[in-house]
CSV table of C-alpha atoms in Angstrom, one decimal:
chain,number,residue,atom,x,y,z
B,16,VAL,CA,0.8,13.6,3.7
B,17,GLU,CA,3.2,16.4,4.2
B,18,ASN,CA,6.1,14.6,2.5
B,19,TYR,CA,4.6,16.0,-0.7
B,20,SER,CA,3.3,19.4,-1.7
B,21,LEU,CA,-0.5,19.6,-0.9
B,22,GLN,CA,-1.1,22.7,-3.1
B,23,PRO,CA,-2.3,20.8,-6.2
B,24,ARG,CA,-4.7,18.9,-3.9
B,25,PHE,CA,-6.0,22.1,-2.4
B,26,PHE,CA,-6.7,23.5,-5.8
B,27,ASP,CA,-8.8,20.5,-6.7
B,28,PHE,CA,-10.7,20.6,-3.4
B,29,GLN,CA,-11.4,24.3,-3.5
B,30,LEU,CA,-12.5,24.1,-7.2
B,31,ALA,CA,-15.1,21.4,-6.4
B,32,LEU,CA,-16.4,23.4,-3.5
B,33,MET,CA,-16.6,26.7,-5.5
B,34,LEU,CA,-18.7,24.8,-8.1
B,35,HIS,CA,-20.9,23.6,-5.2
B,36,LYS,CA,-20.2,19.9,-5.8
B,37,PRO,CA,-20.2,17.4,-3.0
B,38,LEU,CA,-16.5,16.7,-2.1
B,39,ILE,CA,-16.2,13.2,-0.7
B,40,PHE,CA,-12.8,11.8,0.3
B,41,PHE,CA,-12.5,8.1,-0.6
B,42,THR,CA,-10.4,5.5,1.2
B,43,GLN,CA,-7.0,6.8,2.0
B,44,SER,CA,-4.5,7.6,4.7
B,45,LEU,CA,-4.1,11.3,5.9
B,46,GLY,CA,-1.7,13.3,8.0
B,47,PRO,CA,-0.3,14.1,10.3
B,48,PHE,CA,-0.6,17.8,9.5
B,49,ALA,CA,1.9,19.9,11.3
B,50,GLN,CA,2.2,23.0,9.0
B,51,PRO,CA,-0.3,25.7,10.2
B,52,GLU,CA,-1.3,26.7,6.7
B,53,ASN,CA,-2.1,23.1,5.8
B,54,ARG,CA,-4.1,22.7,8.9
B,55,ARG,CA,-6.1,25.9,8.3
B,56,ILE,CA,-7.0,25.0,4.7
B,57,LEU,CA,-7.8,21.4,5.4
B,58,ALA,CA,-10.0,22.2,8.4
B,59,GLN,CA,-12.1,24.4,6.1
B,60,VAL,CA,-12.2,21.8,3.4
B,61,PHE,CA,-13.0,18.8,5.6
B,62,GLN,CA,-15.7,20.8,7.4
B,63,GLN,CA,-17.5,21.1,4.0
B,64,SER,CA,-17.1,17.5,3.0
B,65,PRO,CA,-20.2,15.2,3.4
B,66,LEU,CA,-18.0,12.1,4.0
B,67,ILE,CA,-14.4,11.3,4.7
B,68,LEU,CA,-13.4,7.6,4.3
B,69,LEU,CA,-10.1,6.5,5.9
B,70,ARG,CA,-8.3,3.2,5.9
B,71,ASP,CA,-6.8,3.4,9.4
B,72,ARG,CA,-7.5,4.8,12.8
B,73,ARG,CA,-4.3,6.8,12.9
B,74,SER,CA,-5.7,8.9,10.0
B,75,LEU,CA,-9.0,9.2,11.9
B,76,ALA,CA,-7.1,10.7,14.8
B,77,HIS,CA,-5.5,13.2,12.5
B,78,ILE,CA,-8.9,14.2,11.1
B,79,GLU,CA,-10.4,14.5,14.5
B,80,GLU,CA,-7.8,17.2,15.4
B,81,LEU,CA,-9.2,19.4,12.6
B,82,LEU,CA,-13.0,18.6,12.5
B,83,SER,CA,-15.8,19.8,14.8
B,84,GLN,CA,-18.0,17.0,13.4
B,85,PRO,CA,-15.7,13.9,13.4
B,86,ASP,CA,-18.7,11.6,12.9
B,87,LYS,CA,-18.6,12.3,9.1
B,88,ALA,CA,-15.3,10.3,9.1
B,89,SER,CA,-15.3,6.5,9.0
B,90,VAL,CA,-12.6,3.9,8.8
B,91,VAL,CA,-13.1,1.3,6.0
B,92,ALA,CA,-11.0,-1.0,3.9
B,93,ASP,CA,-8.8,0.4,1.1
B,94,ALA,CA,-10.8,0.4,-2.2
B,95,ALA,CA,-8.3,-1.9,-3.8
B,96,PHE,CA,-9.6,-4.8,-1.6
B,97,ALA,CA,-12.8,-4.7,-3.7
B,98,LEU,CA,-10.8,-6.3,-6.5
B,99,ALA,CA,-10.0,-9.3,-4.3
B,100,ASN,CA,-10.9,-12.7,-5.8
B,101,SER,CA,-13.3,-14.4,-3.3
B,102,GLU,CA,-12.5,-17.9,-4.8
B,103,ALA,CA,-8.8,-17.3,-4.5
B,104,LEU,CA,-9.1,-16.2,-0.9
B,105,GLU,CA,-11.1,-19.2,0.0
B,106,ALA,CA,-8.6,-21.5,-1.7
B,107,ALA,CA,-5.7,-19.7,0.0
B,108,LYS,CA,-7.3,-20.2,3.5
B,109,HIS,CA,-7.5,-23.9,3.2
B,110,LYS,CA,-4.2,-24.7,1.4
B,111,GLN,CA,-2.8,-27.2,3.8
B,112,GLU,CA,0.3,-28.6,2.0
B,113,ASP,CA,3.8,-27.6,2.9
B,114,TYR,CA,4.3,-24.0,1.9
B,115,LYS,CA,6.9,-23.8,-0.8
B,116,VAL,CA,8.3,-20.7,-2.4
B,117,THR,CA,9.5,-21.3,-6.0
B,118,LYS,CA,8.2,-18.1,-7.5
B,119,ILE,CA,8.6,-14.8,-5.7
B,120,ALA,CA,7.6,-11.3,-6.7
B,121,ILE,CA,9.3,-8.2,-5.3
B,122,SER,CA,8.0,-4.6,-5.5
B,123,VAL,CA,10.4,-1.7,-4.7
B,124,ARG,CA,10.4,2.0,-5.0
B,125,ASP,CA,12.7,5.0,-4.7
B,126,TRP,CA,12.4,6.8,-1.4
B,127,GLN,CA,13.9,10.0,-0.1
B,128,TYR,CA,11.7,11.0,2.8
B,129,PHE,CA,13.7,9.3,5.6
B,130,GLN,CA,13.0,10.8,9.0
B,131,THR,CA,15.6,9.3,11.3
B,132,ILE,CA,18.7,8.8,9.1
B,133,ASP,CA,20.4,10.5,6.2
B,134,PRO,CA,18.4,9.8,3.0
B,135,ALA,CA,21.5,8.8,1.1
B,136,LEU,CA,22.3,6.2,3.8
B,137,GLY,CA,18.7,5.1,4.1
B,138,ILE,CA,18.3,4.3,0.4
B,139,LYS,CA,21.8,2.6,0.4
B,140,ASN,CA,20.7,0.3,3.2
B,141,TYR,CA,17.4,-0.4,1.4
B,142,ILE,CA,19.1,-1.4,-1.9
B,143,GLN,CA,21.8,-3.5,-0.1
B,144,SER,CA,19.1,-5.3,1.9
B,145,LEU,CA,17.1,-6.1,-1.3
B,146,VAL,CA,20.3,-7.4,-3.0
B,147,ALA,CA,21.1,-9.6,-0.1
B,148,LEU,CA,17.5,-10.9,0.2
B,149,THR,CA,17.2,-11.6,-3.5
B,150,SER,CA,20.4,-13.6,-3.4
B,151,HIS,CA,19.2,-15.5,-0.3
B,152,LEU,CA,15.9,-16.4,-1.8
B,153,VAL,CA,17.4,-17.7,-5.0
B,154,THR,CA,20.1,-19.7,-3.1
B,155,LYS,CA,18.0,-21.1,-0.2
B,156,TYR,CA,14.7,-21.7,-2.0
B,157,GLN,CA,15.9,-22.1,-5.6
B,158,ALA,CA,13.3,-19.4,-6.3
B,159,ASP,CA,12.7,-17.5,-9.5
B,160,ILE,CA,12.3,-13.8,-8.7
B,161,THR,CA,10.3,-11.2,-10.6
B,162,TYR,CA,10.6,-7.5,-9.8
B,163,ILE,CA,7.2,-5.9,-10.6
B,164,SER,CA,5.3,-2.9,-9.3
B,165,SER,CA,1.9,-1.1,-9.5
B,166,CYS,CA,3.8,2.1,-10.5
B,167,GLN,CA,5.7,1.4,-13.7
B,168,GLY,CA,5.5,1.5,-17.5
B,169,ILE,CA,3.9,5.0,-17.8
B,170,LYS,CA,6.4,7.6,-19.0
B,171,GLU,CA,4.2,10.5,-17.9
B,172,TYR,CA,4.0,9.3,-14.3
B,173,TRP,CA,6.5,10.8,-11.9
B,174,LYS,CA,7.9,7.4,-10.8
B,175,ASP,CA,8.8,4.2,-12.6
B,176,ASP,CA,9.6,1.6,-10.0
B,177,SER,CA,11.1,-0.7,-12.7
B,178,GLU,CA,13.9,1.7,-13.2
B,179,PHE,CA,14.8,1.5,-9.5
B,180,ALA,CA,14.5,-2.3,-9.6
B,181,LEU,CA,17.2,-2.4,-12.3
B,182,LYS,CA,19.6,-0.6,-9.9
B,183,ILE,CA,19.1,-3.6,-7.5
B,184,VAL,CA,19.3,-6.3,-10.1
B,185,GLU,CA,22.5,-4.9,-11.7
B,186,GLN,CA,24.3,-5.5,-8.3
B,187,LEU,CA,23.4,-9.2,-8.2
B,188,PRO,CA,26.0,-11.8,-8.9
B,189,GLU,CA,25.6,-13.4,-12.4
B,190,GLN,CA,24.5,-16.8,-11.0
B,191,ILE,CA,21.8,-15.0,-9.1
B,192,SER,CA,20.7,-12.5,-11.7
B,193,ASP,CA,20.1,-15.4,-14.2
B,194,ARG,CA,17.1,-16.3,-12.0
B,195,VAL,CA,15.8,-12.7,-11.7
B,196,THR,CA,13.6,-10.7,-14.2
B,197,VAL,CA,12.3,-7.2,-14.1
B,198,ASN,CA,8.8,-6.7,-15.5
B,199,ARG,CA,8.9,-3.2,-17.0
B,200,ASP,CA,5.4,-3.2,-18.6
B,201,PHE,CA,2.4,-1.2,-17.5
B,202,ASN,CA,-0.1,-3.6,-16.0
B,203,SER,CA,-3.7,-2.8,-15.0
B,204,PRO,CA,-4.7,-3.8,-11.4
B,205,GLU,CA,-6.5,-6.8,-12.8
B,206,LYS,CA,-3.4,-7.8,-14.8
B,207,ILE,CA,-1.2,-7.4,-11.8
B,208,ALA,CA,-3.5,-9.7,-9.8
B,209,GLN,CA,-3.4,-12.2,-12.6
B,210,ILE,CA,0.4,-12.2,-12.8
B,211,ILE,CA,0.8,-12.5,-9.1
B,212,SER,CA,-1.7,-15.3,-8.7
B,213,ASN,CA,1.0,-17.6,-10.2
B,214,HIS,CA,3.5,-16.7,-7.4
B,215,ASP,CA,4.0,-18.1,-3.9
B,216,LEU,CA,5.1,-15.0,-2.1
B,217,VAL,CA,5.3,-11.2,-2.6
B,218,ILE,CA,7.8,-8.9,-0.9
B,219,ALA,CA,6.0,-5.6,-1.2
B,220,THR,CA,7.1,-2.0,-0.7
B,221,ARG,CA,4.1,-0.4,-2.5
B,222,LEU,CA,0.9,-0.7,-0.5
B,223,HIS,CA,-1.4,-1.3,-3.4
B,224,MET,CA,1.0,-3.9,-4.8
B,225,ALA,CA,0.6,-5.6,-1.4
B,226,ILE,CA,-3.2,-5.3,-1.4
B,227,LEU,CA,-3.6,-6.6,-5.0
B,228,SER,CA,-1.4,-9.6,-4.1
B,229,LEU,CA,-3.3,-10.4,-1.0
B,230,GLY,CA,-6.5,-10.2,-3.0
B,231,ALA,CA,-5.1,-12.8,-5.4
B,232,GLY,CA,-4.6,-15.2,-2.5
B,233,VAL,CA,-0.8,-14.7,-2.3
B,234,PRO,CA,1.0,-14.0,1.1
B,235,VAL,CA,2.8,-10.7,1.3
B,236,PHE,CA,5.8,-9.6,3.4
B,237,PRO,CA,5.7,-5.8,3.7
B,238,ILE,CA,8.4,-3.2,3.8
B,239,ALA,CA,6.8,-0.2,5.4
B,240,TYR,CA,7.8,3.3,4.2
B,241,GLU,CA,4.8,5.1,5.7
B,242,PHE,CA,2.4,4.4,8.5
B,243,LYS,CA,-0.3,3.3,6.2
B,244,THR,CA,1.5,0.0,5.6
B,245,GLN,CA,2.1,-0.6,9.3
B,246,SER,CA,-1.5,0.1,10.1
B,247,LEU,CA,-2.8,-2.4,7.5
B,248,PHE,CA,-0.5,-5.3,8.5
B,249,THR,CA,-1.1,-4.7,12.2
B,250,LYS,CA,-4.8,-4.9,11.5
B,251,LEU,CA,-4.2,-8.2,9.6
B,252,GLY,CA,-2.3,-9.6,12.5
B,253,CYS,CA,1.0,-9.7,10.7
B,254,GLU,CA,2.9,-6.9,12.6
B,255,GLN,CA,5.7,-9.2,13.6
B,256,TRP,CA,6.4,-10.0,9.9
B,257,MET,CA,7.2,-6.5,8.7
B,258,VAL,CA,10.2,-4.2,8.4
B,259,ASP,CA,10.4,-0.5,8.5
B,260,ILE,CA,12.4,1.1,5.7
B,261,GLU,CA,13.9,3.5,8.2
B,262,THR,CA,15.7,0.6,10.0
B,263,ILE,CA,16.0,-2.0,7.2
B,264,GLU,CA,19.1,-4.2,7.4
B,265,ALA,CA,20.0,-7.2,5.4
B,266,ALA,CA,20.4,-9.9,8.1
B,267,SER,CA,17.3,-9.0,10.0
B,268,LEU,CA,15.2,-8.7,6.8
B,269,ILE,CA,16.3,-12.2,5.7
B,270,GLU,CA,15.6,-13.6,9.1
B,271,LYS,CA,12.1,-12.2,9.2
B,272,VAL,CA,11.3,-13.3,5.6
B,273,ASP,CA,12.4,-16.8,6.5
B,274,SER,CA,10.3,-16.8,9.6
B,275,TYR,CA,7.3,-15.6,7.7
B,276,ILE,CA,7.7,-18.4,5.1
B,277,ALA,CA,8.0,-21.0,7.9
B,278,ALA,CA,4.9,-19.6,9.7
B,279,MET,CA,2.6,-19.4,6.6
B,280,PRO,CA,1.0,-22.9,6.9
B,281,GLN,CA,-0.2,-21.9,10.4
B,282,ILE,CA,-1.3,-18.3,9.8
B,283,ARG,CA,-2.8,-18.5,6.3
B,284,ASP,CA,-6.3,-19.3,7.5
B,285,GLN,CA,-6.3,-16.2,9.8
B,286,LEU,CA,-4.7,-14.0,7.2
B,287,PHE,CA,-7.0,-14.7,4.3
B,288,ALA,CA,-10.1,-14.6,6.5
B,289,ALA,CA,-9.0,-11.1,7.4
B,290,ILE,CA,-8.6,-10.3,3.7
B,291,GLN,CA,-12.2,-11.5,3.1
B,292,GLN,CA,-13.4,-9.1,5.8
B,293,GLU,CA,-11.5,-6.2,4.1
B,294,ARG,CA,-13.1,-7.1,0.7
B,295,THR,CA,-16.6,-6.9,2.3
B,296,SER,CA,-15.7,-3.6,3.9
B,297,ALA,CA,-14.5,-2.2,0.6
B,298,TRP,CA,-17.7,-3.0,-1.1
B,299,GLU,CA,-19.8,-1.7,1.7
B,300,SER,CA,-18.1,1.7,1.5
B,301,SER,CA,-20.2,2.4,-1.6
B,302,ASN,CA,-23.3,2.4,0.6
B,303,LEU,CA,-21.7,5.1,2.7
B,304,VAL,CA,-21.0,7.2,-0.3
B,305,GLN,CA,-24.5,6.8,-1.6
B,306,GLN,CA,-26.0,7.8,1.8
B,307,ALA,CA,-23.8,10.8,2.0
B,308,TYR,CA,-24.7,12.0,-1.5
B,309,GLN,CA,-28.4,11.6,-0.8
B,310,GLN,CA,-28.1,13.6,2.4
B,311,TRP,CA,-26.1,16.3,0.5
B,312,GLN,CA,-28.9,16.5,-2.1
B,313,GLU,CA,-31.5,16.8,0.6
B,314,SER,CA,-29.6,19.6,2.2
B,315,GLN,CA,-29.4,21.5,-1.1
B,316,VAL,CA,-33.1,21.3,-1.5
B,317,SER,CA,-33.9,22.3,2.1
B,318,GLY,CA,-31.3,25.0,2.0
């Protein structure tokens, strides 16, 4: 997406093509592409790709603007759904007892790419909303809160979400912060799923934190910072239980989270059945890659 510089990506793409290697785009969200130079380069790159896998139809529309052969692009589940635990999903579907939330995980991230408000105000609203929500969850549900993310614990990486989590926790009253911890370790995707499986709810800003949690059979309330999150949770039938980081506000966030918790006994079967479908789709994408690679090989021989 054009929030970030695409030049390093272009270098990788063009290097692969110069070496006459098949360049396949695995499951991701793409676009929109407004900058003419980006559109020119990507049109050339995508045209030479045997296969482009996308995780939402909005991205497909962005690709179709650039491709003369849009049939090489397909919408499939995000690859992280392949890690979903089928037994945990089945158990989550049929969990009938009253839904209680005594252990809650929250993932947060720094964000500067606000589109409709000043970034300084946007991040201030985000932090204040999380402070208020954390206090509410501890007070109303007597919950223990863990801040944890899929992007942390690696000093070479450009973001460490646990540092941002500390900015939120340090603003909590002492009686609330006593029930809150910040996990600062690097955790593999499998380890994250294992940790989250012991929780009752996840409030997720990071998309892959949300997917890994759902795959562990744990309900997720999303905070959407890009359209990829909105697309996924709309597909899962949870669009009414989602907030946009652009408009986040403490009172409405708390109200929506409470509503989601109250609705969980009625919607969990539908939700985790949808996650099972995403898991199947993620595994089936490997067949699409294999077919595209075989067709590429044949084209090299015939060419």
